[in-house]
Coordinates of C-alpha atoms in Angstrom, one line a residue:
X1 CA 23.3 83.1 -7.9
X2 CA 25.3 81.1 -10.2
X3 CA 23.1 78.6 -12.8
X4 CA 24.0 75.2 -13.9
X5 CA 22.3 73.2 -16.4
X6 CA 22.5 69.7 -15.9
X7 CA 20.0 66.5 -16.7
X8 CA 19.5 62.8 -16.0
X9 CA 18.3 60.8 -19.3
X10 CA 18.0 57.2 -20.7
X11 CA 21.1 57.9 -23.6
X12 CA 19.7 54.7 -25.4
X13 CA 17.4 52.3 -26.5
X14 CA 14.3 50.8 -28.8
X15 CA 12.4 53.1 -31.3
X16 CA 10.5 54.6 -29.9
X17 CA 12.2 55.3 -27.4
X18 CA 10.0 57.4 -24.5
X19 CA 12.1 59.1 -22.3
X20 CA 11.8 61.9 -19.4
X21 CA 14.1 63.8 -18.7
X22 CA 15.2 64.6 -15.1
X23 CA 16.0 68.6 -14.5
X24 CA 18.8 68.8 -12.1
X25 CA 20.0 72.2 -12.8
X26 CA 20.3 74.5 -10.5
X27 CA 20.2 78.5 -9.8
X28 CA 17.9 78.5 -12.7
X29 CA 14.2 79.8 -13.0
X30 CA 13.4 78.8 -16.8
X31 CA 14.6 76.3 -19.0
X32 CA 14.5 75.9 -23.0
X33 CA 15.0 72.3 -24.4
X34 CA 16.5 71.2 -27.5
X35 CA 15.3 67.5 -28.7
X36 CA 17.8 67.1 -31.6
X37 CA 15.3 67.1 -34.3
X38 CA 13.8 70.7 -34.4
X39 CA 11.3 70.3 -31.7
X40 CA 11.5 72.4 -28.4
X41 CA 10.2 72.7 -25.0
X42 CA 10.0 75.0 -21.9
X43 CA 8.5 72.3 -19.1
X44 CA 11.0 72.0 -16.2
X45 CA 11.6 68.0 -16.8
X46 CA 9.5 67.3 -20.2
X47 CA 9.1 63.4 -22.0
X48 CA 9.5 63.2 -25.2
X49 CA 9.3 60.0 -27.9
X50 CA 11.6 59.5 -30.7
X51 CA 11.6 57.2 -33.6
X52 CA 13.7 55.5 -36.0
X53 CA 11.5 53.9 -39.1
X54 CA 15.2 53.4 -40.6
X55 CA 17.9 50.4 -40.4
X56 CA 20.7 52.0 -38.5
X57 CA 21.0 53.6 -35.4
X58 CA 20.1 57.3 -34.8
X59 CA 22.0 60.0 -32.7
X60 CA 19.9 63.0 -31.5
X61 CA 21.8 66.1 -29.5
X62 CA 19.5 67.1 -26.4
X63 CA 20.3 70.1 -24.6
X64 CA 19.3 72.0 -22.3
X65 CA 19.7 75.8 -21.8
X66 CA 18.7 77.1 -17.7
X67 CA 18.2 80.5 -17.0
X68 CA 18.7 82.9 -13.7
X69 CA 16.3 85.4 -13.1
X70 CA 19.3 87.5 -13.5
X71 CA 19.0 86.3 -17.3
X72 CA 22.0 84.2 -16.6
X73 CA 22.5 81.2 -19.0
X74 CA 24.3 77.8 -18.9
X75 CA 23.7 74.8 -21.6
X76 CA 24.5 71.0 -21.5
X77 CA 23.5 68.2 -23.9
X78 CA 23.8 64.4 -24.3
X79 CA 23.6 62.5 -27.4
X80 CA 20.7 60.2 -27.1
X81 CA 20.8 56.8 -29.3
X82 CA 18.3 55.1 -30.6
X83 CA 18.2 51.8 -32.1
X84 CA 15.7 50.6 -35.1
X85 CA 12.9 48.2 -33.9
X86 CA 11.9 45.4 -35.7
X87 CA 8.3 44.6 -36.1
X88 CA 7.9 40.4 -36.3
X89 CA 4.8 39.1 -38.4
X90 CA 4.1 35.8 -40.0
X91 CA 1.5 34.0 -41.5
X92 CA 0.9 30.2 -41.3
X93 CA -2.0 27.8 -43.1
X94 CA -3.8 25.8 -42.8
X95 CA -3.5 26.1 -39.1
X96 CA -5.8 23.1 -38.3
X97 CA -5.5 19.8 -40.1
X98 CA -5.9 16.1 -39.3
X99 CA -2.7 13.4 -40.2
X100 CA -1.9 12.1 -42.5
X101 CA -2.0 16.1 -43.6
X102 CA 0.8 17.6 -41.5
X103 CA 2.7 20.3 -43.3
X104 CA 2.5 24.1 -42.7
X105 CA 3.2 26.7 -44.7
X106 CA 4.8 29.7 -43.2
X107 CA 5.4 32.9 -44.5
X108 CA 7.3 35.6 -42.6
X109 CA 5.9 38.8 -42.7
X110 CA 8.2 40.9 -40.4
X111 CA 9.1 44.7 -40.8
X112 CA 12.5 45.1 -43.4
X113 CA 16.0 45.3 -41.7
X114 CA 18.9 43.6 -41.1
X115 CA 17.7 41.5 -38.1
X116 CA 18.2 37.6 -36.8
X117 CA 15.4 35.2 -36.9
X118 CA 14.7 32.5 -34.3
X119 CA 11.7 30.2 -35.4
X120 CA 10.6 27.5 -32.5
X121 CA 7.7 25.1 -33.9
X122 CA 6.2 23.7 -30.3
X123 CA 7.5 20.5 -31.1
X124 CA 11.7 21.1 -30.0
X125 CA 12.3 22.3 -33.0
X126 CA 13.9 25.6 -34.4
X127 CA 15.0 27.4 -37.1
X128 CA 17.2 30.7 -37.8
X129 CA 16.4 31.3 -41.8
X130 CA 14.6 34.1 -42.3
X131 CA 11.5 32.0 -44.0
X132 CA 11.2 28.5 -42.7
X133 CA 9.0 28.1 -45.6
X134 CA 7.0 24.4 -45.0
X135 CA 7.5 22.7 -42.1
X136 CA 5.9 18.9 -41.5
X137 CA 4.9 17.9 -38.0
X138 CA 5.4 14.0 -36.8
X139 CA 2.9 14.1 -34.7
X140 CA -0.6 15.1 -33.6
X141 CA -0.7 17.8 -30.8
X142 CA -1.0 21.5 -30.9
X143 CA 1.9 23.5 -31.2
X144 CA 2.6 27.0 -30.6
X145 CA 5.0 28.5 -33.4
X146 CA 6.8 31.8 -32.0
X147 CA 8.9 34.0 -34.4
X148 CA 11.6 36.0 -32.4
X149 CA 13.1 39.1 -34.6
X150 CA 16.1 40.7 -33.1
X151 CA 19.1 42.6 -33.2
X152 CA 22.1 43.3 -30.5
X153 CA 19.7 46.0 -28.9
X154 CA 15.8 45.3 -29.9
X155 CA 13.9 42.5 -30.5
X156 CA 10.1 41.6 -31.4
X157 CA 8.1 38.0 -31.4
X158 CA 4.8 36.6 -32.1
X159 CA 3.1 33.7 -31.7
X160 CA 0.7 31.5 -33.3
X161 CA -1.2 28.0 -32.7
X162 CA -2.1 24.9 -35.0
X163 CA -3.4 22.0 -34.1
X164 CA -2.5 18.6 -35.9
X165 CA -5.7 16.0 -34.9
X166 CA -5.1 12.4 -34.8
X167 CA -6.9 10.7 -37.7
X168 CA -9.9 9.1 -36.6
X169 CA -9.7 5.3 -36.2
X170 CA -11.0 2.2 -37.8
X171 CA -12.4 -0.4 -36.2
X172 CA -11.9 -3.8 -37.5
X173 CA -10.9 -7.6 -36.1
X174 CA -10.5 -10.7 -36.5
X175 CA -11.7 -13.9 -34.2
X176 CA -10.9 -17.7 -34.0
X177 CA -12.5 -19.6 -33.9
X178 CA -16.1 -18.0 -35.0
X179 CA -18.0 -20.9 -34.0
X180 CA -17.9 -23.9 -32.1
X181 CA -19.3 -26.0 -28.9
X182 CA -19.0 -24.8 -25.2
X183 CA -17.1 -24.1 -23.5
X184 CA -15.6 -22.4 -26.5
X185 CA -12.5 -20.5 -25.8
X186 CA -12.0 -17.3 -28.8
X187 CA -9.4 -15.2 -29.8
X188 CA -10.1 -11.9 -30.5
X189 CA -7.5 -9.9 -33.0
X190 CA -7.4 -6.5 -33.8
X191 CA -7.1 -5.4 -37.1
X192 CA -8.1 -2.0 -36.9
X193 CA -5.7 1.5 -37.9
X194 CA -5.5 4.6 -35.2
X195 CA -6.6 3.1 -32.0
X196 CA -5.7 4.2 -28.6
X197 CA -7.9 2.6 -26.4
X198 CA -10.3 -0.5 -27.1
X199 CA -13.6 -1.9 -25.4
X200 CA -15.2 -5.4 -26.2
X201 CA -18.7 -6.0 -25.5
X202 CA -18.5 -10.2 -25.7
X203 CA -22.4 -10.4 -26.2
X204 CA -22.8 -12.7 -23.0
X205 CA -22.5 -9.8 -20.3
X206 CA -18.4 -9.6 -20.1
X207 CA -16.1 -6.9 -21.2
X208 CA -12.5 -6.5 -21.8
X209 CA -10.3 -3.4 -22.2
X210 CA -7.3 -5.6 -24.3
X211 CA -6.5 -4.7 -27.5
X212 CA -6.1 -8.6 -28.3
X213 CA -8.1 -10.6 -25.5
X214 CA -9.2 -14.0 -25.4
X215 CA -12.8 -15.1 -24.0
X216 CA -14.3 -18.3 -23.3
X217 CA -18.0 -18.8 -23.6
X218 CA -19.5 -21.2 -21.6
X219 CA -23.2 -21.5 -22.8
X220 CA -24.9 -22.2 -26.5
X221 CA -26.3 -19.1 -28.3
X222 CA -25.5 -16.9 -31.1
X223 CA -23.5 -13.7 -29.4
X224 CA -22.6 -10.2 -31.4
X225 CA -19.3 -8.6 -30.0
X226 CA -18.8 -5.5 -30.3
X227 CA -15.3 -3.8 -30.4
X228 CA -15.7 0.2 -29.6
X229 CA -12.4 1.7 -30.5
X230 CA -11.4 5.4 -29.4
X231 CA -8.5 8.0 -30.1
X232 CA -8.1 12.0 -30.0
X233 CA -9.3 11.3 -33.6
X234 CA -12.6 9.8 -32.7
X235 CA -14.5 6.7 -32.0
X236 CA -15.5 3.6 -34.3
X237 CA -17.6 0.9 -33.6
X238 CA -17.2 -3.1 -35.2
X239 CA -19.4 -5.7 -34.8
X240 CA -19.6 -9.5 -35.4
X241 CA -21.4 -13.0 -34.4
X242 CA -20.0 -15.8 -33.4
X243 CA -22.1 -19.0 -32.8
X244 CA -21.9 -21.4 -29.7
X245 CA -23.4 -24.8 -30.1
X246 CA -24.7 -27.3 -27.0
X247 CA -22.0 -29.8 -25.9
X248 CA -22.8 -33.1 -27.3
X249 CA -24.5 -35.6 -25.4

């Protein structure tokens, strides 16, 4: 019977490139392949891997000889193509800090070649140099920073996470009047830096969550309020007296 040599293959792609080829030849009963760089093999529909460490693409003739058992012979090849992968790396420090420290430092570490660079910082951001070098964050948050290398056929990324923490916050305000005769009606200010949320403790059993409330105390005594502030960056506590006198007769 008549033999025909004939394949299926993946013709191109990403180094490295793992392919199997699909024997579709008929009429024969042993096979010989040729993998375009010096290496053989005699499996009826072998896989084989092939590289490219280089920076252009690299064209390797497969072919495939079938045999009869009549000795019989018939050959076909392809060309396979494959592309140079690019290997993305980077380095970033410090990758936890706490405002008004906010700046990066980045330093791209990717394998050599002529490839595109998309940088995206977390925050919206993005950048296609090659090194973003520093890069200053406006914010407080954790951000993911992904490096995409590429060309028209391969690409590569990598990611990495820095946190920015809020700087703590200071408690601090300011009241009027501090003292007085009851009913005495205060106004509390505050003065403080970082603050998210705020908590007074009046001293006479009553609370406010304000940042700037106003409180009227209706008995004589000498009463310590207490503002508790709080943020991502922390907690702080402030403290002061203010003095209520009896009414006059």
């Amino acid at each position: 019977p008549e033999v025909t040599a004939q394949f299926d293959a993946d013709t191109l792609g990403c180094a490295p490139l793992d392919i199997t080829f699909n024997n579709q030849s008929s009429g024969g009963t042993s096979y010989m392949w040729y993998f375009g760089d010096g290496n053989t093999s005699t499996e009826i529909s072998p896989s084989y891997s092939y590289p490219n460490t280089g920076f252009s693409p690299i064209n390797y003739y497969v072919s495939l000889v079938a045999t009869s058992v009549y000795s019989c012979t018939d050959t076909t090849w392809q060309t396979i193509t494959v592309y140079p992968s690019p290997t993305a790396n980077f380095s970033v420090t410090p990758t936890t800090q706490t405002i008004p420290n906010s700046t990066v430092n980045i330093t791209n570490s990717s394998s050599a070649g002529n490839w595109n660079y998309l940088w995206t910082m977390g925050d919206s951001s993005s950048f296609t140099t090659q090194n973003p070098g520093s890069y200053t964050y406006g914010v407080a948050g954790t951000f993911t920073i992904t490096l995409i290398v590429f060309n028209s056929y391969c690409s590569d990324s990598i990611s990495q996470v820095i946190t920015i923490n809020n700087a703590p916050p200071v408690a601090s305000f300011t009241f009027n009047p501090s003292d007085g005769c009851f009913p005495l009606t205060v106004t509390f200010t505050n003065s403080g830096i970082n603050g998210e949320s705020f908590m007074w403790d009046f001293g006479d059993g009553y609370h406010s969550s304000d940042e700037n409330p106003t409180h009227t105390y209706y008995g004589a005594g000498s009463f310590q309020v207490q503002l508790l502030v709080t943020s991502s960056g922390g907690q702080d506590i402030a403290d002061a007296i203010i003095s209520v006198y009896p009414a006059p007769q």
